[in-house]
Amino acid sequence: MIFETHAHYEDEQFNEDREALLESLPKKGIDYVVNVSTSLETAKQCIAFAEKYDYIYASVGNHPEYASEIDENAIAKIREWCKLPKVVAIGEIGLDYYWEPYDEAEQKNAFKMQMELAAEIDMPVIIHSRDAAKDTFDIIKEYSAKGVKGIVHCYGYSLEYAKEFIKMGYKIGIGGVLTFKNARRLVETCHGISLDDIVLETDSPYMAPTPNRGKRNSSLNIPYIAEKLAEIKGVSVEEVYERTMKNAKEIYRIS
Ligand SMILES: [Zn+2]
């Protein structure tokens, strides 16, 4: 009954026990996982997981950290991969002005080229954005006019921005941060938006929720996030699972 919309099981932190962990997920209530790529290399691993496990789906695309890889050849590769039946999104793509030094022009170019592809072939996108709210908003808006929708993952901006993204057809990705003591702004955002606009995610192996903060994360920690969200929205955890499942299937177009 749980849809995990964002994980990175190709990460080397899973080298020791990847297979056992992935095989255990459906038995523990994780019905769907989207394994999200960050580079051309990880895209191949995401696709391999999707081919091996029927409950795993893949996204393909380059995180801003790997923006320099994006050129016409890379776009041609991503375009081909998007034709595979279990590739459900282009991502994670976006802007990250947190880690210095960064090349703003290069990041914007890679982001826009991948958004352009999403518009052209009608694929949803997974957006990564850190310390770049305005620039991300402007680009999302530009491509919203061309029909591009998706998920703003690991959401960390204001309630006002969340409402704007939702208006443009985006879902808000909520993960472990919601359980942190200093999550006041994110709690406020969850209060102010509908459960129909939220999807659950972990960003594993990163961002483990309390009480496992700082440890390696996995989709098995989603209940901690869902419980917190249920408390904020005043609904049962089952309702959180049901409605976020519906949202995730809708945005990734899984029937
Ligand atoms: Zn991620």
mmCIF file of C-alpha atoms and ligand atoms in Angstrom:
data_model
loop_
_atom_site.group_PDB
_atom_site.id
_atom_site.type_symbol
_atom_site.label_atom_id
_atom_site.label_comp_id
_atom_site.label_asym_id
_atom_site.label_seq_id
_atom_site.Cartn_x
_atom_site.Cartn_y
_atom_site.Cartn_z
ATOM 1 C CA MET A 1 0.000 0.000 0.000
ATOM 2 C CA ILE A 2 3.033 2.329 -0.050
ATOM 3 C CA PHE A 3 4.348 4.104 -3.140
ATOM 4 C CA GLU A 4 7.981 5.175 -2.696
ATOM 5 C CA THR A 5 8.406 7.889 -5.325
ATOM 6 C CA HIS A 6 12.138 8.581 -4.957
ATOM 7 C CA ALA A 7 15.052 6.310 -4.016
ATOM 8 C CA HIS A 8 18.630 5.684 -5.146
ATOM 9 C CA TYR A 9 19.271 1.976 -4.615
ATOM 10 C CA GLU A 10 22.199 2.019 -7.029
ATOM 11 C CA ASP A 11 24.153 3.963 -4.376
ATOM 12 C CA GLU A 12 27.242 2.149 -3.112
ATOM 13 C CA GLN A 13 25.845 2.305 0.434
ATOM 14 C CA PHE A 14 23.600 -0.584 -0.649
ATOM 15 C CA ASN A 15 26.392 -2.744 -2.087
ATOM 16 C CA GLU A 16 26.452 -5.120 0.887
ATOM 17 C CA ASP A 17 22.786 -6.058 1.019
ATOM 18 C CA ARG A 18 21.036 -4.528 -2.014
ATOM 19 C CA GLU A 19 19.416 -7.689 -3.303
ATOM 20 C CA ALA A 20 18.104 -8.858 0.069
ATOM 21 C CA LEU A 21 16.799 -5.398 0.879
ATOM 22 C CA LEU A 22 15.044 -4.911 -2.473
ATOM 23 C CA GLU A 23 13.494 -8.362 -2.297
ATOM 24 C CA SER A 24 12.164 -7.649 1.198
ATOM 25 C CA LEU A 25 10.306 -4.450 0.236
ATOM 26 C CA PRO A 26 7.001 -5.865 -1.132
ATOM 27 C CA LYS A 27 6.677 -8.151 1.900
ATOM 28 C CA LYS A 28 6.942 -5.057 4.085
ATOM 29 C CA GLY A 29 4.234 -3.071 2.341
ATOM 30 C CA ILE A 30 6.268 -1.191 -0.267
ATOM 31 C CA ASP A 31 4.284 -1.832 -3.459
ATOM 32 C CA TYR A 32 6.054 0.540 -5.842
ATOM 33 C CA VAL A 33 9.496 2.157 -5.965
ATOM 34 C CA VAL A 34 10.784 4.664 -8.484
ATOM 35 C CA ASN A 35 14.562 4.424 -8.574
ATOM 36 C CA VAL A 36 15.749 7.854 -9.618
ATOM 37 C CA SER A 37 18.799 8.471 -11.751
ATOM 38 C CA THR A 38 21.258 11.326 -11.275
ATOM 39 C CA SER A 39 23.617 10.760 -14.231
ATOM 40 C CA LEU A 40 23.910 8.788 -17.467
ATOM 41 C CA GLU A 41 25.712 6.020 -15.588
ATOM 42 C CA THR A 42 23.117 5.675 -12.823
ATOM 43 C CA ALA A 43 20.330 5.748 -15.432
ATOM 44 C CA LYS A 44 21.597 2.404 -16.750
ATOM 45 C CA GLN A 45 21.521 0.954 -13.230
ATOM 46 C CA CYS A 46 17.989 2.283 -12.639
ATOM 47 C CA ILE A 47 16.820 0.615 -15.847
ATOM 48 C CA ALA A 48 18.492 -2.665 -14.840
ATOM 49 C CA PHE A 49 16.600 -2.636 -11.500
ATOM 50 C CA ALA A 50 13.317 -1.933 -13.280
ATOM 51 C CA GLU A 51 13.951 -4.864 -15.601
ATOM 52 C CA LYS A 52 14.779 -7.189 -12.708
ATOM 53 C CA TYR A 53 12.037 -6.290 -10.190
ATOM 54 C CA ASP A 54 8.437 -5.846 -11.268
ATOM 55 C CA TYR A 55 7.653 -3.304 -8.491
ATOM 56 C CA ILE A 56 10.586 -1.052 -9.387
ATOM 57 C CA TYR A 57 10.282 1.687 -12.006
ATOM 58 C CA ALA A 58 13.011 3.978 -13.272
ATOM 59 C CA SER A 59 13.593 7.610 -14.092
ATOM 60 C CA VAL A 60 16.373 8.809 -16.373
ATOM 61 C CA GLY A 61 18.039 12.202 -16.366
ATOM 62 C CA ASN A 62 20.837 14.257 -14.894
ATOM 63 C CA HIS A 63 20.956 15.958 -11.505
ATOM 64 C CA PRO A 64 22.479 19.477 -11.596
ATOM 65 C CA GLU A 65 25.691 18.012 -10.176
ATOM 66 C CA TYR A 66 26.092 16.159 -13.491
ATOM 67 C CA ALA A 67 24.888 19.026 -15.675
ATOM 68 C CA SER A 68 28.143 19.018 -17.653
ATOM 69 C CA GLU A 69 27.245 15.612 -19.163
ATOM 70 C CA ILE A 70 24.170 17.020 -20.867
ATOM 71 C CA ASP A 71 24.624 17.695 -24.574
ATOM 72 C CA GLU A 72 22.748 16.629 -27.701
ATOM 73 C CA ASN A 73 24.171 13.086 -27.480
ATOM 74 C CA ALA A 74 23.053 12.694 -23.881
ATOM 75 C CA ILE A 75 19.584 13.981 -24.751
ATOM 76 C CA ALA A 76 19.386 11.414 -27.567
ATOM 77 C CA LYS A 77 20.232 8.646 -25.061
ATOM 78 C CA ILE A 78 17.645 9.868 -22.554
ATOM 79 C CA ARG A 79 15.073 10.086 -25.343
ATOM 80 C CA GLU A 80 15.699 6.425 -26.267
ATOM 81 C CA TRP A 81 15.562 5.265 -22.627
ATOM 82 C CA CYS A 82 12.208 7.015 -22.175
ATOM 83 C CA LYS A 83 10.728 4.593 -24.716
ATOM 84 C CA LEU A 84 11.310 1.672 -22.319
ATOM 85 C CA PRO A 85 8.032 0.596 -20.688
ATOM 86 C CA LYS A 86 9.198 0.991 -17.077
ATOM 87 C CA VAL A 87 10.880 4.357 -17.454
ATOM 88 C CA VAL A 88 8.261 6.671 -15.958
ATOM 89 C CA ALA A 89 9.945 10.093 -15.674
ATOM 90 C CA ILE A 90 12.833 12.333 -16.600
ATOM 91 C CA GLY A 91 14.825 13.151 -13.464
ATOM 92 C CA GLU A 92 16.117 14.142 -11.243
ATOM 93 C CA ILE A 93 16.776 17.409 -12.998
ATOM 94 C CA GLY A 94 16.932 20.973 -11.736
ATOM 95 C CA LEU A 95 19.130 23.517 -10.024
ATOM 96 C CA ASP A 96 21.369 23.341 -6.955
ATOM 97 C CA TYR A 97 23.045 26.533 -5.791
ATOM 98 C CA TYR A 98 23.942 25.118 -2.385
ATOM 99 C CA TRP A 99 27.189 23.333 -3.161
ATOM 100 C CA GLU A 100 29.875 25.798 -4.250
ATOM 101 C CA PRO A 101 31.326 26.349 -6.722
ATOM 102 C CA TYR A 102 28.521 25.786 -9.207
ATOM 103 C CA ASP A 103 28.059 26.858 -12.808
ATOM 104 C CA GLU A 104 24.660 28.509 -12.965
ATOM 105 C CA ALA A 105 24.573 28.816 -16.759
ATOM 106 C CA GLU A 106 25.564 25.171 -17.240
ATOM 107 C CA GLN A 107 22.930 23.973 -14.746
ATOM 108 C CA LYS A 108 20.198 26.055 -16.352
ATOM 109 C CA ASN A 109 21.144 24.812 -19.786
ATOM 110 C CA ALA A 110 21.055 21.134 -18.731
ATOM 111 C CA PHE A 111 17.782 21.667 -16.867
ATOM 112 C CA LYS A 112 16.133 23.381 -19.833
ATOM 113 C CA MET A 113 17.366 20.836 -22.384
ATOM 114 C CA GLN A 114 15.833 18.039 -20.289
ATOM 115 C CA MET A 115 12.597 20.009 -19.742
ATOM 116 C CA GLU A 116 12.434 20.592 -23.483
ATOM 117 C CA LEU A 117 12.737 16.845 -24.069
ATOM 118 C CA ALA A 118 9.995 16.194 -21.484
ATOM 119 C CA ALA A 119 7.729 18.608 -23.362
ATOM 120 C CA GLU A 120 8.572 17.070 -26.711
ATOM 121 C CA ILE A 121 7.947 13.428 -25.721
ATOM 122 C CA ASP A 122 5.323 14.128 -23.021
ATOM 123 C CA MET A 123 7.099 12.699 -19.954
ATOM 124 C CA PRO A 124 6.675 13.765 -16.329
ATOM 125 C CA VAL A 125 9.734 15.228 -14.577
ATOM 126 C CA ILE A 126 11.296 14.903 -11.122
ATOM 127 C CA ILE A 127 12.672 18.248 -9.986
ATOM 128 C CA HIS A 128 15.617 18.697 -7.628
ATOM 129 C CA SER A 129 15.968 22.277 -6.407
ATOM 130 C CA ARG A 130 18.081 23.676 -3.615
ATOM 131 C CA ASP A 131 18.689 27.355 -2.852
ATOM 132 C CA ALA A 132 17.321 28.150 -6.310
ATOM 133 C CA ALA A 133 13.599 28.746 -5.798
ATOM 134 C CA LYS A 134 13.113 31.690 -8.161
ATOM 135 C CA ASP A 135 15.139 30.296 -11.074
ATOM 136 C CA THR A 136 13.491 26.879 -10.687
ATOM 137 C CA PHE A 137 10.058 28.469 -10.585
ATOM 138 C CA ASP A 138 10.751 30.470 -13.754
ATOM 139 C CA ILE A 139 11.885 27.398 -15.710
ATOM 140 C CA ILE A 140 9.024 25.230 -14.426
ATOM 141 C CA LYS A 141 6.634 27.990 -15.452
ATOM 142 C CA GLU A 142 8.158 28.290 -18.912
ATOM 143 C CA TYR A 143 7.675 24.560 -19.555
ATOM 144 C CA SER A 144 4.344 24.393 -17.791
ATOM 145 C CA ALA A 145 3.075 26.352 -20.779
ATOM 146 C CA LYS A 146 4.254 23.397 -22.889
ATOM 147 C CA GLY A 147 2.418 20.892 -20.686
ATOM 148 C CA VAL A 148 5.281 19.617 -18.490
ATOM 149 C CA LYS A 149 4.236 18.332 -15.035
ATOM 150 C CA GLY A 150 5.910 16.286 -12.348
ATOM 151 C CA ILE A 151 7.139 16.201 -8.768
ATOM 152 C CA VAL A 152 9.106 18.812 -6.853
ATOM 153 C CA HIS A 153 11.105 16.344 -4.811
ATOM 154 C CA CYS A 154 12.388 16.780 -1.224
ATOM 155 C CA TYR A 155 10.361 19.957 -1.035
ATOM 156 C CA GLY A 156 12.038 22.676 1.005
ATOM 157 C CA TYR A 157 10.594 26.002 -0.107
ATOM 158 C CA SER A 158 7.677 28.068 1.176
ATOM 159 C CA LEU A 159 3.966 27.299 1.226
ATOM 160 C CA GLU A 160 3.429 30.074 -1.344
ATOM 161 C CA TYR A 161 5.793 28.451 -3.844
ATOM 162 C CA ALA A 162 4.216 25.035 -3.183
ATOM 163 C CA LYS A 163 0.813 26.448 -4.098
ATOM 164 C CA GLU A 164 2.268 27.869 -7.324
ATOM 165 C CA PHE A 165 3.862 24.532 -8.287
ATOM 166 C CA ILE A 166 0.595 22.705 -7.549
ATOM 167 C CA LYS A 167 -1.308 25.145 -9.762
ATOM 168 C CA MET A 168 1.017 24.143 -12.587
ATOM 169 C CA GLY A 169 0.199 20.452 -12.087
ATOM 170 C CA TYR A 170 3.082 19.416 -9.821
ATOM 171 C CA LYS A 171 3.004 17.133 -6.789
ATOM 172 C CA ILE A 172 5.039 17.982 -3.699
ATOM 173 C CA GLY A 173 7.526 15.268 -2.613
ATOM 174 C CA ILE A 174 7.626 14.898 1.177
ATOM 175 C CA GLY A 175 10.326 12.870 2.905
ATOM 176 C CA GLY A 176 12.268 12.448 6.122
ATOM 177 C CA VAL A 177 12.778 16.160 6.735
ATOM 178 C CA LEU A 178 9.131 16.358 7.859
ATOM 179 C CA THR A 179 10.049 14.401 11.001
ATOM 180 C CA PHE A 180 12.986 16.635 11.962
ATOM 181 C CA LYS A 181 12.688 18.990 14.941
ATOM 182 C CA ASN A 182 13.451 22.052 12.787
ATOM 183 C CA ALA A 183 10.853 21.226 10.111
ATOM 184 C CA ARG A 184 8.537 24.087 11.066
ATOM 185 C CA ARG A 185 8.266 25.497 7.544
ATOM 186 C CA LEU A 186 7.637 22.111 5.948
ATOM 187 C CA VAL A 187 4.954 21.316 8.538
ATOM 188 C CA GLU A 188 3.328 24.648 7.684
ATOM 189 C CA THR A 189 3.483 23.747 3.963
ATOM 190 C CA CYS A 190 1.821 20.368 4.595
ATOM 191 C CA HIS A 191 -0.873 22.116 6.627
ATOM 192 C CA GLY A 192 -1.554 24.525 3.796
ATOM 193 C CA ILE A 193 -1.797 22.109 0.865
ATOM 194 C CA SER A 194 -4.093 19.165 0.158
ATOM 195 C CA LEU A 195 -3.111 15.553 0.659
ATOM 196 C CA ASP A 196 -4.118 15.168 -3.000
ATOM 197 C CA ASP A 197 -0.999 17.130 -3.966
ATOM 198 C CA ILE A 198 1.557 15.197 -1.895
ATOM 199 C CA VAL A 199 3.647 12.126 -2.697
ATOM 200 C CA LEU A 200 5.810 10.169 -0.251
ATOM 201 C CA GLU A 201 9.528 9.675 -0.819
ATOM 202 C CA THR A 202 12.712 8.831 1.053
ATOM 203 C CA ASP A 203 15.628 9.930 -1.193
ATOM 204 C CA SER A 204 17.366 6.812 0.172
ATOM 205 C CA PRO A 205 20.153 6.376 1.176
ATOM 206 C CA TYR A 206 19.938 10.021 2.301
ATOM 207 C CA MET A 207 17.552 11.974 4.546
ATOM 208 C CA ALA A 208 16.523 9.222 6.973
ATOM 209 C CA PRO A 209 13.614 10.328 9.164
ATOM 210 C CA THR A 210 13.662 10.538 12.952
ATOM 211 C CA PRO A 211 14.299 8.172 14.816
ATOM 212 C CA ASN A 212 16.818 6.932 12.237
ATOM 213 C CA ARG A 213 18.220 10.341 11.303
ATOM 214 C CA GLY A 214 21.849 10.157 10.202
ATOM 215 C CA LYS A 215 21.671 6.446 9.373
ATOM 216 C CA ARG A 216 21.373 4.899 5.916
ATOM 217 C CA ASN A 217 17.828 5.426 4.732
ATOM 218 C CA SER A 218 15.573 2.931 2.922
ATOM 219 C CA SER A 219 11.939 2.796 1.803
ATOM 220 C CA LEU A 220 11.205 0.848 4.999
ATOM 221 C CA ASN A 221 11.340 4.191 6.858
ATOM 222 C CA ILE A 222 8.346 5.631 4.983
ATOM 223 C CA PRO A 223 5.927 4.829 7.861
ATOM 224 C CA TYR A 224 7.688 7.437 10.062
ATOM 225 C CA ILE A 225 7.025 10.092 7.408
ATOM 226 C CA ALA A 226 3.451 8.929 6.793
ATOM 227 C CA GLU A 227 2.651 8.923 10.521
ATOM 228 C CA LYS A 228 3.848 12.497 10.873
ATOM 229 C CA LEU A 229 1.874 13.550 7.812
ATOM 230 C CA ALA A 230 -1.251 11.789 9.117
ATOM 231 C CA GLU A 231 -0.890 13.675 12.403
ATOM 232 C CA ILE A 232 -0.546 17.030 10.593
ATOM 233 C CA LYS A 233 -3.516 16.377 8.293
ATOM 234 C CA GLY A 234 -5.692 14.812 10.997
ATOM 235 C CA VAL A 235 -6.324 11.633 9.015
ATOM 236 C CA SER A 236 -5.396 7.967 9.434
ATOM 237 C CA VAL A 237 -2.069 6.622 8.172
ATOM 238 C CA GLU A 238 -4.065 4.341 5.840
ATOM 239 C CA GLU A 239 -5.640 7.376 4.249
ATOM 240 C CA VAL A 240 -2.193 8.933 3.748
ATOM 241 C CA TYR A 241 -0.993 5.753 2.019
ATOM 242 C CA GLU A 242 -4.095 5.484 -0.158
ATOM 243 C CA ARG A 243 -4.194 9.065 -1.330
ATOM 244 C CA THR A 244 -0.456 9.468 -1.898
ATOM 245 C CA MET A 245 -0.505 6.169 -3.822
ATOM 246 C CA LYS A 246 -3.212 7.558 -6.081
ATOM 247 C CA ASN A 247 -1.233 10.781 -6.590
ATOM 248 C CA ALA A 248 1.982 8.936 -7.415
ATOM 249 C CA LYS A 249 0.281 6.632 -9.903
ATOM 250 C CA GLU A 250 -1.380 9.589 -11.532
ATOM 251 C CA ILE A 251 1.803 11.618 -11.944
ATOM 252 C CA TYR A 252 3.945 8.644 -13.084
ATOM 253 C CA ARG A 253 1.049 7.317 -15.190
ATOM 254 C CA ILE A 254 1.070 3.827 -13.728
ATOM 255 C CA SER A 255 -2.302 2.108 -13.876
HETATM 256 ZN ZN ZN B 1 17.296 12.155 -5.125
#
